[in-house]
Amino acid sequence: MPRLAIEGGSPVRASMLPYGRQAIDAADEQAVLGALGADFITTGPLVNRFETVFAERVGAKFAVAVSNGTAALHAAAFAAGIGPGDEVIVPTMTFAASANCVRYQGGTVVFVDVRDDTLNIDVDAVRNALTSKTRAIVAVDFAGHPSVTEELRSLARSRGLRLIEDAAHSLGATLDAKVVGSFADMTTFSFHPVKHITTGEGGMVTTNDSELASRLRRFRNHGITSTHFDREKVGSWHYEQIDLGYNYRLTDIQCALGLSQLAKLDRWVERRRAIAAKYDKAFVPLKAVRTPAVLEGADPSWHLYVIRLRLSLLNTDRGNIFRALRAENIGVNVHYIPVPWHPYYQKLGYTKGQWPVSEQAYEEMLSLPMFATMTDGDVDDVIAAVEKVLRAHQTPLP
Ligand SMILES: *Cc1c(COP(=O)(O)O)cnc(C)c1O
């Protein structure tokens, strides 16, 4: 058996392979340079164009561009009318921003557990968490697997709850052949460099509801009814601030990059799916690995590829497997620490041990490298390193 790099052996690869990274080409650079030379470098014509093309791509009537995915969630929580005294149901297995948006609005986060297969929100847990104060549900498409099922939609509808889909992981994913972007009242996206497409920082909210769309538009611009660009066009100075909004605008420079990136999305999602299929196939013989579940009718877009370790078949824990893979120069990661475990939420009084599925999953999970420009050689390196490290730690059969 080859010696593990962590024990002084030679690593599977010579340089660190990250778990995710952006791809910027000459067309992207040209697009940004073009925008830099234009009259409006912040709110100009490219914001509208990016929104229009994006809305079309995800099958929504309206898209509102904002400065990042967290701002998108904040805007959605605002437009949903969340305020002090309101309860919003959020799954534990996500990035903190999915819950923080409720806190920005002064609302109360009610954390619920996830399903053991997809690690998406558990609809039965949602049903059990409903009270007379529940106003909204945030459903997170974990790793890129759609989470807004017909069951969740009809539950929200029957209780008069706003449904927000955090689709930071799932741009390009489909459920029953329909693309993510119009399943919920509002769907939020992120254009952080590790996500499917990037604008450096950036985000989007999509909706089919024109009233929500105008609230979202005002919110990203101080709560003001028109933009500087609109006023220049009609030669007017008058505007009104209706709500307390923020400056959450995305610039024309970033939208130029977004448009250029979006043109490559289909190809990139296809590549992510091919990498996921290759991982799935390679890990079948490894009994200590649980590969990600895909429900019937779903076609995830694979922001992450998260394996779960069957710890009973290993003589060590996830932490040691993580460190051993890092030593092999495979940039594994962990998504996520259950959100209520963070000190901020602990101080608010959430106590550990209430979400057994996500808390157990957290001990078992590893995110393997997954990005569209990974070469077949990179994928082979990840597979070789996982095989090498797990074979070294498998408990011998009796
Ligand atoms: C990345 C991410 C966000 C936040 O997006 P930013 O653009 O980084 O603010 C929100 N929710 C989830 C699930 C994410 O992965």
mmCIF file of C-alpha atoms and ligand atoms in Angstrom:
data_model
loop_
_atom_site.group_PDB
_atom_site.id
_atom_site.type_symbol
_atom_site.label_atom_id
_atom_site.label_comp_id
_atom_site.label_asym_id
_atom_site.label_seq_id
_atom_site.Cartn_x
_atom_site.Cartn_y
_atom_site.Cartn_z
ATOM 1 C CA MET A 1 0.000 0.000 0.000
ATOM 2 C CA PRO A 2 1.463 3.443 -0.935
ATOM 3 C CA ARG A 3 2.519 5.546 2.059
ATOM 4 C CA LEU A 4 0.148 8.442 2.833
ATOM 5 C CA ALA A 5 1.563 11.939 2.270
ATOM 6 C CA ILE A 6 0.573 12.843 5.835
ATOM 7 C CA GLU A 7 2.907 10.053 7.005
ATOM 8 C CA GLY A 8 5.798 11.181 4.801
ATOM 9 C CA GLY A 9 4.865 9.493 1.504
ATOM 10 C CA SER A 10 4.649 11.392 -1.757
ATOM 11 C CA PRO A 11 1.362 13.213 -2.406
ATOM 12 C CA VAL A 12 -1.004 12.164 -5.212
ATOM 13 C CA ARG A 13 -0.430 15.533 -6.903
ATOM 14 C CA ALA A 14 2.289 18.151 -6.752
ATOM 15 C CA SER A 15 0.113 21.235 -6.186
ATOM 16 C CA MET A 16 -3.084 21.906 -4.254
ATOM 17 C CA LEU A 17 -6.328 21.425 -6.188
ATOM 18 C CA PRO A 18 -8.947 23.820 -4.740
ATOM 19 C CA TYR A 19 -12.532 22.664 -4.068
ATOM 20 C CA GLY A 20 -13.895 25.404 -6.300
ATOM 21 C CA ARG A 21 -12.659 28.264 -8.430
ATOM 22 C CA GLN A 22 -13.741 30.752 -11.091
ATOM 23 C CA ALA A 23 -12.980 30.573 -14.812
ATOM 24 C CA ILE A 24 -12.236 33.888 -16.505
ATOM 25 C CA ASP A 25 -11.314 33.970 -20.196
ATOM 26 C CA ALA A 26 -10.383 36.617 -22.777
ATOM 27 C CA ALA A 27 -14.057 37.213 -23.683
ATOM 28 C CA ASP A 28 -14.794 38.041 -20.022
ATOM 29 C CA GLU A 29 -11.851 40.454 -19.926
ATOM 30 C CA GLN A 30 -13.007 42.166 -23.126
ATOM 31 C CA ALA A 31 -16.547 42.503 -21.763
ATOM 32 C CA VAL A 32 -15.280 44.177 -18.578
ATOM 33 C CA LEU A 33 -12.962 46.517 -20.501
ATOM 34 C CA GLY A 34 -15.880 47.513 -22.749
ATOM 35 C CA ALA A 35 -18.015 48.358 -19.718
ATOM 36 C CA LEU A 36 -15.197 50.405 -18.165
ATOM 37 C CA GLY A 37 -15.134 52.682 -21.196
ATOM 38 C CA ALA A 38 -18.898 53.345 -21.189
ATOM 39 C CA ASP A 39 -20.774 56.396 -19.857
ATOM 40 C CA PHE A 40 -22.328 54.591 -16.900
ATOM 41 C CA ILE A 41 -19.994 52.296 -15.002
ATOM 42 C CA THR A 42 -22.427 51.511 -12.207
ATOM 43 C CA THR A 43 -26.214 51.538 -12.835
ATOM 44 C CA GLY A 44 -26.386 51.682 -16.639
ATOM 45 C CA PRO A 45 -27.855 49.647 -19.483
ATOM 46 C CA LEU A 46 -25.946 46.445 -18.666
ATOM 47 C CA VAL A 47 -27.778 45.929 -15.360
ATOM 48 C CA ASN A 48 -31.062 45.697 -17.258
ATOM 49 C CA ARG A 49 -29.585 43.496 -19.921
ATOM 50 C CA PHE A 50 -28.074 41.074 -17.400
ATOM 51 C CA GLU A 51 -31.392 40.923 -15.533
ATOM 52 C CA THR A 52 -33.350 40.258 -18.721
ATOM 53 C CA VAL A 53 -31.058 37.512 -19.981
ATOM 54 C CA PHE A 54 -30.829 35.935 -16.522
ATOM 55 C CA ALA A 55 -34.612 35.949 -16.004
ATOM 56 C CA GLU A 56 -35.063 34.254 -19.349
ATOM 57 C CA ARG A 57 -32.427 31.621 -18.560
ATOM 58 C CA VAL A 58 -34.095 30.619 -15.291
ATOM 59 C CA GLY A 59 -37.664 30.928 -16.551
ATOM 60 C CA ALA A 60 -38.738 33.811 -14.320
ATOM 61 C CA LYS A 61 -40.610 36.998 -15.267
ATOM 62 C CA PHE A 62 -38.395 39.350 -13.248
ATOM 63 C CA ALA A 63 -34.783 39.380 -12.085
ATOM 64 C CA VAL A 64 -33.275 41.987 -9.767
ATOM 65 C CA ALA A 65 -29.473 42.205 -9.626
ATOM 66 C CA VAL A 66 -27.865 42.974 -6.261
ATOM 67 C CA SER A 67 -24.361 43.266 -4.851
ATOM 68 C CA ASN A 68 -24.062 39.674 -3.530
ATOM 69 C CA GLY A 69 -26.053 36.580 -2.640
ATOM 70 C CA THR A 70 -26.437 37.688 0.966
ATOM 71 C CA ALA A 71 -27.960 40.993 -0.183
ATOM 72 C CA ALA A 72 -30.295 38.926 -2.393
ATOM 73 C CA LEU A 73 -31.491 37.012 0.681
ATOM 74 C CA HIS A 74 -31.808 40.223 2.698
ATOM 75 C CA ALA A 75 -33.841 41.833 -0.100
ATOM 76 C CA ALA A 76 -36.084 38.750 -0.285
ATOM 77 C CA ALA A 77 -36.656 38.781 3.496
ATOM 78 C CA PHE A 78 -37.533 42.483 3.244
ATOM 79 C CA ALA A 79 -39.876 41.999 0.284
ATOM 80 C CA ALA A 80 -41.535 39.087 2.123
ATOM 81 C CA GLY A 81 -42.364 41.579 4.858
ATOM 82 C CA ILE A 82 -40.379 39.856 7.619
ATOM 83 C CA GLY A 83 -40.124 41.891 10.821
ATOM 84 C CA PRO A 84 -39.809 41.537 14.606
ATOM 85 C CA GLY A 85 -42.081 38.821 15.996
ATOM 86 C CA ASP A 86 -42.181 36.902 12.709
ATOM 87 C CA GLU A 87 -40.822 33.375 12.569
ATOM 88 C CA VAL A 88 -39.008 32.125 9.483
ATOM 89 C CA ILE A 89 -38.181 28.439 9.009
ATOM 90 C CA VAL A 90 -34.613 27.781 7.822
ATOM 91 C CA PRO A 91 -32.734 24.476 7.444
ATOM 92 C CA THR A 92 -29.646 23.940 9.619
ATOM 93 C CA MET A 93 -27.468 22.535 6.819
ATOM 94 C CA THR A 94 -26.558 25.723 4.934
ATOM 95 C CA PHE A 95 -24.319 28.769 4.870
ATOM 96 C CA ALA A 96 -25.110 31.227 7.676
ATOM 97 C CA ALA A 97 -26.446 33.867 5.247
ATOM 98 C CA SER A 98 -29.627 31.804 4.690
ATOM 99 C CA ALA A 99 -30.532 32.455 8.334
ATOM 100 C CA ASN A 100 -28.843 35.829 8.825
ATOM 101 C CA CYS A 101 -31.264 37.490 6.364
ATOM 102 C CA VAL A 102 -34.075 36.825 8.853
ATOM 103 C CA ARG A 103 -32.051 38.431 11.661
ATOM 104 C CA TYR A 104 -31.289 41.531 9.528
ATOM 105 C CA GLN A 105 -35.061 42.117 9.458
ATOM 106 C CA GLY A 106 -35.407 41.493 13.200
ATOM 107 C CA GLY A 107 -37.233 38.185 12.661
ATOM 108 C CA THR A 108 -36.792 34.926 14.562
ATOM 109 C CA VAL A 109 -35.057 31.977 12.901
ATOM 110 C CA VAL A 110 -36.687 28.598 13.484
ATOM 111 C CA PHE A 111 -34.097 26.019 12.475
ATOM 112 C CA VAL A 112 -35.370 22.701 11.144
ATOM 113 C CA ASP A 113 -33.567 19.504 10.234
ATOM 114 C CA VAL A 114 -32.877 18.203 6.727
ATOM 115 C CA ARG A 115 -33.612 14.939 4.900
ATOM 116 C CA ASP A 116 -30.918 12.303 5.278
ATOM 117 C CA ASP A 117 -30.637 11.690 1.511
ATOM 118 C CA THR A 118 -30.318 15.107 -0.192
ATOM 119 C CA LEU A 119 -29.649 17.167 2.967
ATOM 120 C CA ASN A 120 -32.398 19.508 1.761
ATOM 121 C CA ILE A 121 -35.097 20.874 4.083
ATOM 122 C CA ASP A 122 -37.354 18.165 5.547
ATOM 123 C CA VAL A 123 -40.995 19.012 4.797
ATOM 124 C CA ASP A 124 -42.244 17.030 7.825
ATOM 125 C CA ALA A 125 -39.901 19.030 10.049
ATOM 126 C CA VAL A 126 -41.304 22.226 8.493
ATOM 127 C CA ARG A 127 -44.857 21.050 9.259
ATOM 128 C CA ASN A 128 -43.906 20.360 12.888
ATOM 129 C CA ALA A 129 -42.272 23.788 13.271
ATOM 130 C CA LEU A 130 -45.265 25.837 12.093
ATOM 131 C CA THR A 131 -46.825 28.242 14.607
ATOM 132 C CA SER A 132 -49.239 31.157 14.341
ATOM 133 C CA LYS A 133 -46.171 33.413 13.980
ATOM 134 C CA THR A 134 -44.635 31.607 10.991
ATOM 135 C CA ARG A 135 -44.390 33.992 8.034
ATOM 136 C CA ALA A 136 -41.948 32.424 5.608
ATOM 137 C CA ILE A 137 -39.765 29.451 4.709
ATOM 138 C CA VAL A 138 -36.237 29.595 3.298
ATOM 139 C CA ALA A 139 -35.466 26.399 1.339
ATOM 140 C CA VAL A 140 -31.828 25.840 0.374
ATOM 141 C CA ASP A 141 -30.864 23.783 -2.690
ATOM 142 C CA PHE A 142 -28.005 22.015 -0.936
ATOM 143 C CA ALA A 143 -25.047 21.281 -3.258
ATOM 144 C CA GLY A 144 -27.230 22.155 -6.264
ATOM 145 C CA HIS A 145 -30.130 19.728 -5.712
ATOM 146 C CA PRO A 146 -33.531 21.492 -6.034
ATOM 147 C CA SER A 147 -35.399 21.620 -2.717
ATOM 148 C CA VAL A 148 -38.708 23.286 -3.580
ATOM 149 C CA THR A 149 -40.942 20.303 -4.212
ATOM 150 C CA GLU A 150 -44.671 20.463 -4.951
ATOM 151 C CA GLU A 151 -45.250 19.216 -1.381
ATOM 152 C CA LEU A 152 -43.353 22.182 0.084
ATOM 153 C CA ARG A 153 -45.055 24.642 -2.269
ATOM 154 C CA SER A 154 -48.537 23.474 -1.400
ATOM 155 C CA LEU A 155 -47.735 23.520 2.333
ATOM 156 C CA ALA A 156 -46.540 27.139 2.028
ATOM 157 C CA ARG A 157 -49.552 28.062 -0.095
ATOM 158 C CA SER A 158 -52.086 26.460 2.240
ATOM 159 C CA ARG A 159 -50.618 28.353 5.228
ATOM 160 C CA GLY A 160 -50.201 31.676 3.423
ATOM 161 C CA LEU A 161 -46.406 31.594 3.877
ATOM 162 C CA ARG A 162 -43.828 33.255 1.662
ATOM 163 C CA LEU A 163 -41.435 30.762 0.151
ATOM 164 C CA ILE A 164 -37.847 31.856 -0.571
ATOM 165 C CA GLU A 165 -35.539 29.471 -2.427
ATOM 166 C CA ASP A 166 -31.839 29.998 -1.711
ATOM 167 C CA ALA A 167 -30.471 28.794 -5.052
ATOM 168 C CA ALA A 168 -26.877 29.924 -4.479
ATOM 169 C CA HIS A 169 -25.851 26.326 -5.276
ATOM 170 C CA SER A 170 -28.329 25.446 -7.987
ATOM 171 C CA LEU A 171 -28.096 27.811 -10.956
ATOM 172 C CA GLY A 172 -28.956 25.646 -13.985
ATOM 173 C CA ALA A 173 -30.471 22.758 -11.975
ATOM 174 C CA THR A 174 -33.847 21.337 -12.984
ATOM 175 C CA LEU A 175 -36.733 19.583 -11.267
ATOM 176 C CA ASP A 176 -39.209 17.701 -13.453
ATOM 177 C CA ALA A 177 -37.494 19.293 -16.468
ATOM 178 C CA LYS A 178 -38.184 22.820 -15.171
ATOM 179 C CA VAL A 179 -35.234 25.045 -14.331
ATOM 180 C CA VAL A 180 -34.763 26.485 -10.816
ATOM 181 C CA GLY A 181 -35.807 30.145 -10.699
ATOM 182 C CA SER A 182 -39.593 30.312 -10.406
ATOM 183 C CA PHE A 183 -40.593 27.520 -8.006
ATOM 184 C CA ALA A 184 -40.763 29.799 -4.955
ATOM 185 C CA ASP A 185 -42.142 33.342 -4.490
ATOM 186 C CA MET A 186 -38.549 34.541 -4.712
ATOM 187 C CA THR A 187 -35.369 32.708 -5.674
ATOM 188 C CA THR A 188 -31.924 34.035 -4.735
ATOM 189 C CA PHE A 189 -28.598 33.424 -6.478
ATOM 190 C CA SER A 190 -24.948 34.213 -5.725
ATOM 191 C CA PHE A 191 -22.159 35.094 -8.143
ATOM 192 C CA HIS A 192 -19.303 34.557 -5.707
ATOM 193 C CA PRO A 193 -16.218 33.111 -7.491
ATOM 194 C CA VAL A 194 -16.842 29.543 -6.263
ATOM 195 C CA LYS A 195 -20.429 29.534 -7.588
ATOM 196 C CA HIS A 196 -21.520 28.555 -11.130
ATOM 197 C CA ILE A 197 -20.916 31.981 -12.667
ATOM 198 C CA THR A 198 -19.165 34.953 -11.104
ATOM 199 C CA THR A 199 -19.229 38.746 -11.125
ATOM 200 C CA GLY A 200 -16.566 38.943 -8.375
ATOM 201 C CA GLU A 201 -19.268 39.631 -5.815
ATOM 202 C CA GLY A 202 -22.867 39.618 -7.010
ATOM 203 C CA GLY A 203 -26.333 38.212 -6.617
ATOM 204 C CA MET A 204 -29.815 38.063 -8.123
ATOM 205 C CA VAL A 205 -33.386 37.626 -6.961
ATOM 206 C CA THR A 206 -35.943 36.238 -9.401
ATOM 207 C CA THR A 207 -39.721 36.310 -9.053
ATOM 208 C CA ASN A 208 -42.891 36.125 -11.142
ATOM 209 C CA ASP A 209 -44.636 38.712 -8.950
ATOM 210 C CA SER A 210 -44.373 42.302 -10.229
ATOM 211 C CA GLU A 211 -45.144 43.785 -6.797
ATOM 212 C CA LEU A 212 -42.317 41.792 -5.169
ATOM 213 C CA ALA A 213 -40.022 42.789 -8.064
ATOM 214 C CA SER A 214 -40.614 46.493 -7.501
ATOM 215 C CA ARG A 215 -40.083 46.122 -3.747
ATOM 216 C CA LEU A 216 -36.794 44.312 -4.437
ATOM 217 C CA ARG A 217 -35.700 47.037 -6.882
ATOM 218 C CA ARG A 218 -36.403 49.802 -4.378
ATOM 219 C CA PHE A 219 -34.671 47.926 -1.572
ATOM 220 C CA ARG A 220 -31.358 47.665 -3.450
ATOM 221 C CA ASN A 221 -31.425 51.413 -4.108
ATOM 222 C CA HIS A 222 -32.022 53.047 -0.680
ATOM 223 C CA GLY A 223 -35.798 52.518 -0.961
ATOM 224 C CA ILE A 224 -35.901 55.106 -3.776
ATOM 225 C CA THR A 225 -38.438 54.793 -6.612
ATOM 226 C CA SER A 226 -36.179 55.604 -9.568
ATOM 227 C CA THR A 227 -32.483 55.272 -10.366
ATOM 228 C CA HIS A 228 -30.056 57.984 -11.422
ATOM 229 C CA PHE A 229 -30.007 56.314 -14.860
ATOM 230 C CA ASP A 230 -33.828 56.512 -15.177
ATOM 231 C CA ARG A 231 -33.806 60.203 -14.169
ATOM 232 C CA GLU A 232 -31.051 61.071 -16.657
ATOM 233 C CA LYS A 233 -33.108 59.467 -19.421
ATOM 234 C CA VAL A 234 -36.204 61.602 -18.717
ATOM 235 C CA GLY A 235 -34.250 64.689 -17.619
ATOM 236 C CA SER A 236 -35.815 64.891 -14.171
ATOM 237 C CA TRP A 237 -34.401 65.422 -10.678
ATOM 238 C CA HIS A 238 -37.414 64.240 -8.699
ATOM 239 C CA TYR A 239 -37.400 61.026 -6.695
ATOM 240 C CA GLU A 240 -38.995 59.653 -3.549
ATOM 241 C CA GLN A 241 -37.627 57.381 -0.846
ATOM 242 C CA ILE A 242 -40.480 55.094 0.171
ATOM 243 C CA ASP A 243 -38.755 52.387 2.219
ATOM 244 C CA LEU A 244 -35.564 52.172 4.259
ATOM 245 C CA GLY A 245 -33.424 50.434 1.658
ATOM 246 C CA TYR A 246 -29.708 49.917 1.197
ATOM 247 C CA ASN A 247 -27.121 50.481 -1.480
ATOM 248 C CA TYR A 248 -27.027 46.895 -2.732
ATOM 249 C CA ARG A 249 -26.541 47.757 -6.413
ATOM 250 C CA LEU A 250 -24.533 45.645 -8.829
ATOM 251 C CA THR A 251 -22.345 47.683 -11.200
ATOM 252 C CA ASP A 252 -22.444 47.734 -15.001
ATOM 253 C CA ILE A 253 -18.837 46.518 -14.914
ATOM 254 C CA GLN A 254 -19.931 43.428 -12.974
ATOM 255 C CA CYS A 255 -23.017 42.896 -15.150
ATOM 256 C CA ALA A 256 -20.785 42.896 -18.239
ATOM 257 C CA LEU A 257 -18.839 40.057 -16.640
ATOM 258 C CA GLY A 258 -22.069 38.341 -15.609
ATOM 259 C CA LEU A 259 -23.433 38.411 -19.167
ATOM 260 C CA SER A 260 -20.211 37.003 -20.536
ATOM 261 C CA GLN A 261 -20.154 34.274 -17.868
ATOM 262 C CA LEU A 262 -23.826 33.388 -18.331
ATOM 263 C CA ALA A 263 -23.157 32.565 -21.988
ATOM 264 C CA LYS A 264 -20.999 29.667 -20.734
ATOM 265 C CA LEU A 265 -23.370 28.357 -18.083
ATOM 266 C CA ASP A 266 -24.875 25.454 -20.065
ATOM 267 C CA ARG A 267 -21.469 24.084 -20.957
ATOM 268 C CA TRP A 268 -20.243 24.484 -17.389
ATOM 269 C CA VAL A 269 -23.256 22.752 -15.829
ATOM 270 C CA GLU A 270 -22.816 19.900 -18.281
ATOM 271 C CA ARG A 271 -19.176 19.580 -17.224
ATOM 272 C CA ARG A 272 -20.079 19.587 -13.512
ATOM 273 C CA ARG A 273 -22.608 16.818 -14.196
ATOM 274 C CA ALA A 274 -19.963 14.775 -16.025
ATOM 275 C CA ILE A 275 -17.543 15.161 -13.096
ATOM 276 C CA ALA A 276 -20.261 14.116 -10.623
ATOM 277 C CA ALA A 277 -21.025 11.034 -12.749
ATOM 278 C CA LYS A 278 -17.349 10.109 -12.825
ATOM 279 C CA TYR A 279 -17.066 10.432 -9.031
ATOM 280 C CA ASP A 280 -20.273 8.417 -8.519
ATOM 281 C CA LYS A 281 -18.958 5.574 -10.640
ATOM 282 C CA ALA A 282 -15.500 5.543 -9.063
ATOM 283 C CA PHE A 283 -16.775 5.422 -5.479
ATOM 284 C CA VAL A 284 -19.137 2.467 -5.889
ATOM 285 C CA PRO A 285 -16.475 -0.036 -4.719
ATOM 286 C CA LEU A 286 -15.564 2.102 -1.694
ATOM 287 C CA LYS A 287 -17.898 0.833 1.015
ATOM 288 C CA ALA A 288 -16.899 3.626 3.393
ATOM 289 C CA VAL A 289 -18.232 6.314 1.013
ATOM 290 C CA ARG A 290 -21.846 7.402 0.579
ATOM 291 C CA THR A 291 -22.210 9.296 -2.683
ATOM 292 C CA PRO A 292 -24.755 12.155 -2.971
ATOM 293 C CA ALA A 293 -28.382 11.124 -3.478
ATOM 294 C CA VAL A 294 -30.377 12.440 -6.439
ATOM 295 C CA LEU A 295 -34.160 12.203 -6.221
ATOM 296 C CA GLU A 296 -36.267 11.113 -9.155
ATOM 297 C CA GLY A 297 -37.066 14.029 -11.448
ATOM 298 C CA ALA A 298 -34.134 16.147 -10.193
ATOM 299 C CA ASP A 299 -31.084 17.076 -12.248
ATOM 300 C CA PRO A 300 -28.739 18.959 -9.878
ATOM 301 C CA SER A 301 -26.193 21.478 -11.142
ATOM 302 C CA TRP A 302 -23.516 20.366 -8.634
ATOM 303 C CA HIS A 303 -22.111 23.442 -6.942
ATOM 304 C CA LEU A 304 -20.664 20.931 -4.482
ATOM 305 C CA TYR A 305 -20.005 17.206 -4.545
ATOM 306 C CA VAL A 306 -20.359 16.099 -0.925
ATOM 307 C CA ILE A 307 -19.501 12.562 0.099
ATOM 308 C CA ARG A 308 -20.435 11.122 3.504
ATOM 309 C CA LEU A 309 -18.114 8.719 5.289
ATOM 310 C CA ARG A 310 -19.483 5.526 6.839
ATOM 311 C CA LEU A 311 -17.473 6.060 10.003
ATOM 312 C CA SER A 312 -18.249 2.578 11.345
ATOM 313 C CA LEU A 313 -16.139 1.154 8.496
ATOM 314 C CA LEU A 314 -13.150 3.412 9.252
ATOM 315 C CA ASN A 315 -10.620 3.388 12.078
ATOM 316 C CA THR A 316 -10.484 7.186 12.240
ATOM 317 C CA ASP A 317 -12.706 10.269 12.037
ATOM 318 C CA ARG A 318 -13.588 12.789 9.349
ATOM 319 C CA GLY A 319 -11.023 15.289 10.644
ATOM 320 C CA ASN A 320 -8.136 12.884 10.026
ATOM 321 C CA ILE A 321 -9.440 11.917 6.575
ATOM 322 C CA PHE A 322 -9.719 15.652 5.775
ATOM 323 C CA ARG A 323 -6.123 16.303 6.860
ATOM 324 C CA ALA A 324 -4.824 13.241 5.019
ATOM 325 C CA LEU A 325 -6.514 14.356 1.760
ATOM 326 C CA ARG A 326 -5.154 17.885 2.172
ATOM 327 C CA ALA A 327 -1.675 16.379 2.556
ATOM 328 C CA GLU A 328 -2.254 14.617 -0.792
ATOM 329 C CA ASN A 329 -2.907 18.138 -2.193
ATOM 330 C CA ILE A 330 -6.637 17.605 -2.618
ATOM 331 C CA GLY A 331 -8.371 20.765 -1.376
ATOM 332 C CA VAL A 332 -11.303 19.120 0.388
ATOM 333 C CA ASN A 333 -13.659 21.257 2.433
ATOM 334 C CA VAL A 334 -16.626 20.849 4.783
ATOM 335 C CA HIS A 335 -20.087 22.249 3.978
ATOM 336 C CA TYR A 336 -21.505 22.980 6.479
ATOM 337 C CA ILE A 337 -21.176 23.370 10.224
ATOM 338 C CA PRO A 338 -24.863 23.404 11.280
ATOM 339 C CA VAL A 339 -25.746 27.119 11.416
ATOM 340 C CA PRO A 340 -27.179 27.129 14.995
ATOM 341 C CA TRP A 341 -23.827 25.761 16.252
ATOM 342 C CA HIS A 342 -22.129 29.089 15.506
ATOM 343 C CA PRO A 343 -21.397 31.220 18.590
ATOM 344 C CA TYR A 344 -23.715 34.015 17.368
ATOM 345 C CA TYR A 345 -26.692 31.632 17.330
ATOM 346 C CA GLN A 346 -25.567 29.839 20.500
ATOM 347 C CA LYS A 347 -25.670 33.215 22.271
ATOM 348 C CA LEU A 348 -29.241 33.653 21.027
ATOM 349 C CA GLY A 349 -30.106 30.459 22.927
ATOM 350 C CA TYR A 350 -30.136 27.703 20.282
ATOM 351 C CA THR A 351 -28.799 24.515 21.842
ATOM 352 C CA LYS A 352 -27.022 21.705 20.021
ATOM 353 C CA GLY A 353 -28.595 18.283 19.651
ATOM 354 C CA GLN A 354 -31.981 19.277 18.188
ATOM 355 C CA TRP A 355 -31.230 18.463 14.547
ATOM 356 C CA PRO A 356 -29.922 14.874 14.556
ATOM 357 C CA VAL A 357 -29.743 14.395 10.774
ATOM 358 C CA SER A 358 -27.685 17.483 10.001
ATOM 359 C CA GLU A 359 -25.577 17.123 13.129
ATOM 360 C CA GLN A 360 -24.683 13.522 12.202
ATOM 361 C CA ALA A 361 -24.134 14.459 8.526
ATOM 362 C CA TYR A 362 -21.755 17.207 9.621
ATOM 363 C CA GLU A 363 -19.475 14.604 11.283
ATOM 364 C CA GLU A 364 -19.379 12.530 8.082
ATOM 365 C CA MET A 365 -19.165 15.016 5.239
ATOM 366 C CA LEU A 366 -16.394 16.084 2.895
ATOM 367 C CA SER A 367 -16.733 18.354 -0.159
ATOM 368 C CA LEU A 368 -14.506 17.128 -2.970
ATOM 369 C CA PRO A 369 -13.124 19.526 -5.613
ATOM 370 C CA MET A 370 -15.859 20.442 -8.114
ATOM 371 C CA PHE A 371 -15.573 23.192 -10.719
ATOM 372 C CA ALA A 372 -16.187 23.346 -14.451
ATOM 373 C CA THR A 373 -12.574 23.779 -15.533
ATOM 374 C CA MET A 374 -11.245 20.737 -13.663
ATOM 375 C CA THR A 375 -9.416 18.491 -16.110
ATOM 376 C CA ASP A 376 -9.996 14.747 -16.329
ATOM 377 C CA GLY A 377 -6.537 14.425 -14.750
ATOM 378 C CA ASP A 378 -7.671 16.537 -11.782
ATOM 379 C CA VAL A 379 -10.736 14.325 -11.340
ATOM 380 C CA ASP A 380 -8.544 11.206 -11.500
ATOM 381 C CA ASP A 381 -6.251 12.684 -8.836
ATOM 382 C CA VAL A 382 -9.187 13.236 -6.478
ATOM 383 C CA ILE A 383 -10.413 9.681 -7.023
ATOM 384 C CA ALA A 384 -6.898 8.254 -6.526
ATOM 385 C CA ALA A 385 -6.394 10.231 -3.318
ATOM 386 C CA VAL A 386 -9.779 9.256 -1.849
ATOM 387 C CA GLU A 387 -9.080 5.580 -2.648
ATOM 388 C CA LYS A 388 -5.576 5.804 -1.201
ATOM 389 C CA VAL A 389 -6.603 7.476 2.052
ATOM 390 C CA LEU A 390 -9.746 5.434 2.680
ATOM 391 C CA ARG A 391 -8.078 2.087 1.901
ATOM 392 C CA ALA A 392 -5.417 2.974 4.485
ATOM 393 C CA HIS A 393 -8.112 3.586 7.121
ATOM 394 C CA GLN A 394 -10.632 0.847 6.380
ATOM 395 C CA THR A 395 -11.221 -1.404 9.333
ATOM 396 C CA PRO A 396 -10.255 -4.957 8.385
ATOM 397 C CA LEU A 397 -13.201 -7.272 7.865
ATOM 398 C CA PRO A 398 -13.527 -9.889 10.610
HETATM 399 C C1 LIG B 1 -22.676 31.566 -1.274
HETATM 400 C C2 LIG B 1 -23.958 31.422 -0.513
HETATM 401 C C3 LIG B 1 -24.707 32.514 -0.063
HETATM 402 C C4 LIG B 1 -24.184 33.926 -0.043
HETATM 403 O O1 LIG B 1 -23.730 34.395 -1.220
HETATM 404 P P1 LIG B 1 -22.659 35.607 -1.250
HETATM 405 O O2 LIG B 1 -22.721 36.027 -2.677
HETATM 406 O O3 LIG B 1 -21.347 35.029 -0.855
HETATM 407 O O4 LIG B 1 -23.120 36.652 -0.316
HETATM 408 C C5 LIG B 1 -25.947 32.279 0.500
HETATM 409 N N1 LIG B 1 -26.417 31.040 0.659
HETATM 410 C C6 LIG B 1 -25.716 29.958 0.293
HETATM 411 C C7 LIG B 1 -26.308 28.601 0.493
HETATM 412 C C8 LIG B 1 -24.451 30.120 -0.300
HETATM 413 O O5 LIG B 1 -23.743 29.040 -0.643
#
